[in-house]
């Protein structure tokens, strides 16, 4: 489970919208996260799945990823982030699920080269449960998105 925070994704999104500082990509992230607030959100960005805020801290710990931040010049207001290459999704998804976490995968729904404006994204699968590694790998194979 992700660590608790006093600020819910909806509140964070509303606060950022008010000051006009949220990028369209982060708006997409917060919209997807609002639909699955209890899941670790893996957000497809180009060749990587990125995680933000508490999800980044959780993935950093569980997957042994480097925790970095977005907007480092903002000090404590910087957004924690961690990510991994798209091709590494199956083993990383298996590790997150095996750790007992609920995971939502938000994929790019169109070819970025053909997109007009920001690439459309949506949650294509949600995986949950404490499972053995072999079962987790089978689950991931079964849950591959259809396009």
Short mmCIF file of C-alpha atoms in Angstrom, two decimals:
data_model
loop_
_atom_site.label_atom_id
_atom_site.label_comp_id
_atom_site.label_asym_id
_atom_site.label_seq_id
_atom_site.Cartn_x
_atom_site.Cartn_y
_atom_site.Cartn_z
CA UNK A 1 0.00 0.00 0.00
CA UNK A 2 1.16 3.50 -0.62
CA UNK A 3 1.99 5.68 2.32
CA UNK A 4 -0.77 7.95 3.47
CA UNK A 5 -0.79 11.63 2.68
CA UNK A 6 -2.79 14.48 4.10
CA UNK A 7 -3.42 15.78 0.60
CA UNK A 8 -5.65 13.66 -1.64
CA UNK A 9 -5.01 13.58 -5.40
CA UNK A 10 -8.22 15.56 -5.99
CA UNK A 11 -7.19 18.26 -3.52
CA UNK A 12 -3.71 18.45 -5.03
CA UNK A 13 -5.21 18.71 -8.50
CA UNK A 14 -7.65 21.43 -7.46
CA UNK A 15 -4.92 23.42 -5.73
CA UNK A 16 -2.64 23.25 -8.75
CA UNK A 17 -5.45 24.19 -11.15
CA UNK A 18 -6.20 27.30 -9.12
CA UNK A 19 -2.69 28.63 -9.49
CA UNK A 20 -2.55 27.56 -13.15
CA UNK A 21 0.73 25.67 -12.62
CA UNK A 22 -0.41 22.22 -13.74
CA UNK A 23 0.76 20.98 -17.12
CA UNK A 24 -1.70 19.11 -19.38
CA UNK A 25 0.29 15.90 -18.78
CA UNK A 26 0.02 16.24 -14.99
CA UNK A 27 -3.70 16.97 -15.39
CA UNK A 28 -4.00 13.62 -17.21
CA UNK A 29 -2.05 11.93 -14.43
CA UNK A 30 -4.23 13.38 -11.65
CA UNK A 31 -7.43 12.55 -13.57
CA UNK A 32 -6.32 8.90 -13.89
CA UNK A 33 -5.15 8.79 -10.27
CA UNK A 34 -8.49 10.19 -9.08
CA UNK A 35 -10.21 7.15 -10.63
CA UNK A 36 -7.87 4.76 -8.77
CA UNK A 37 -6.69 6.59 -5.65
CA UNK A 38 -5.84 3.36 -3.80
CA UNK A 39 -3.59 2.01 -6.58
CA UNK A 40 0.00 2.71 -7.54
CA UNK A 41 -0.37 4.54 -10.86
CA UNK A 42 2.12 3.59 -13.58
CA UNK A 43 1.88 6.43 -16.11
CA UNK A 44 3.18 5.74 -19.63
CA UNK A 45 5.32 8.62 -20.90
CA UNK A 46 7.25 7.88 -24.08
CA UNK A 47 9.64 5.00 -23.42
CA UNK A 48 9.00 4.94 -19.65
CA UNK A 49 6.39 4.28 -17.00
CA UNK A 50 6.63 7.11 -14.50
CA UNK A 51 5.26 7.37 -10.98
CA UNK A 52 4.72 10.52 -8.95
CA UNK A 53 4.25 11.61 -5.33
CA UNK A 54 3.68 8.77 -2.81
CA UNK A 55 3.53 6.23 -5.64
CA UNK A 56 7.08 7.22 -6.63
CA UNK A 57 8.27 6.72 -3.05
CA UNK A 58 6.57 3.31 -2.94
CA UNK A 59 8.01 2.18 -6.29
CA UNK A 60 11.44 3.47 -5.34
CA UNK A 61 11.37 1.32 -2.21
CA UNK A 62 9.78 -1.83 -3.70
CA UNK A 63 11.57 -1.80 -7.07
CA UNK A 64 14.85 -0.28 -5.87
CA UNK A 65 14.49 2.68 -8.26
CA UNK A 66 16.17 6.04 -7.92
CA UNK A 67 13.80 8.60 -6.44
CA UNK A 68 14.17 11.92 -8.21
CA UNK A 69 11.88 14.90 -8.54
CA UNK A 70 10.11 17.11 -11.00
CA UNK A 71 10.60 20.86 -10.62
CA UNK A 72 13.66 20.46 -8.38
CA UNK A 73 13.96 24.24 -8.14
CA UNK A 74 10.76 24.27 -6.03
CA UNK A 75 12.50 22.75 -3.00
CA UNK A 76 10.05 20.92 -0.76
CA UNK A 77 7.24 21.56 -3.27
CA UNK A 78 9.10 19.47 -5.89
CA UNK A 79 7.15 16.42 -7.11
CA UNK A 80 8.85 13.08 -6.26
CA UNK A 81 9.10 10.76 -9.26
CA UNK A 82 10.55 7.39 -10.19
CA UNK A 83 10.27 5.40 -13.38
CA UNK A 84 11.43 2.46 -15.45
CA UNK A 85 11.55 1.58 -19.18
CA UNK A 86 8.36 0.31 -20.81
CA UNK A 87 10.01 -3.02 -21.68
CA UNK A 88 10.57 -3.63 -17.93
CA UNK A 89 6.84 -3.57 -17.11
CA UNK A 90 6.28 -7.35 -16.69
CA UNK A 91 8.90 -7.98 -13.98
CA UNK A 92 8.21 -4.68 -12.20
CA UNK A 93 4.46 -5.23 -12.25
CA UNK A 94 5.02 -8.73 -10.86
CA UNK A 95 7.15 -7.33 -8.02
CA UNK A 96 4.59 -4.66 -7.13
CA UNK A 97 1.71 -7.16 -7.11
CA UNK A 98 3.79 -9.70 -5.18
CA UNK A 99 4.40 -6.96 -2.59
CA UNK A 100 0.62 -6.83 -2.09
CA UNK A 101 0.02 -3.57 -3.95
CA UNK A 102 -2.88 -2.67 -6.20
CA UNK A 103 -1.48 -1.30 -9.48
CA UNK A 104 -3.19 0.73 -12.22
CA UNK A 105 -1.47 1.01 -15.59
CA UNK A 106 -2.22 4.18 -17.55
CA UNK A 107 -1.11 3.71 -21.15
CA UNK A 108 -0.81 5.93 -24.18
CA UNK A 109 -3.93 5.24 -26.25
CA UNK A 110 -2.66 6.66 -29.52
CA UNK A 111 0.55 6.88 -31.45
CA UNK A 112 2.42 9.98 -30.22
CA UNK A 113 3.57 10.69 -33.79
CA UNK A 114 -0.05 10.97 -34.94
CA UNK A 115 -1.41 12.79 -31.88
CA UNK A 116 -2.56 16.36 -32.21
CA UNK A 117 -1.65 17.99 -28.93
CA UNK A 118 -1.10 15.85 -25.86
CA UNK A 119 -1.21 12.07 -26.31
CA UNK A 120 -4.46 10.49 -25.08
CA UNK A 121 -3.95 8.20 -22.08
CA UNK A 122 -6.20 5.92 -20.08
CA UNK A 123 -6.06 3.17 -17.48
CA UNK A 124 -5.91 -0.09 -19.42
CA UNK A 125 -5.67 -2.50 -16.49
CA UNK A 126 -5.80 -2.69 -12.72
CA UNK A 127 -4.08 -5.58 -10.96
CA UNK A 128 -4.39 -6.40 -7.28
CA UNK A 129 -3.55 -9.14 -4.85
CA UNK A 130 -0.86 -10.95 -2.95
CA UNK A 131 0.30 -13.72 -5.23
CA UNK A 132 3.26 -15.98 -5.70
CA UNK A 133 5.82 -14.86 -8.25
CA UNK A 134 4.86 -17.52 -10.86
CA UNK A 135 1.18 -16.61 -10.56
CA UNK A 136 2.02 -12.90 -10.78
CA UNK A 137 3.89 -13.48 -14.02
CA UNK A 138 0.92 -15.47 -15.41
CA UNK A 139 -1.45 -12.73 -14.30
CA UNK A 140 0.60 -10.10 -16.10
CA UNK A 141 0.68 -12.16 -19.29
CA UNK A 142 -3.11 -12.55 -19.17
CA UNK A 143 -3.69 -8.90 -18.39
CA UNK A 144 -1.79 -7.43 -21.34
CA UNK A 145 -3.96 -4.69 -22.87
CA UNK A 146 -5.74 -5.16 -26.15
CA UNK A 147 -5.58 -2.32 -28.61
#
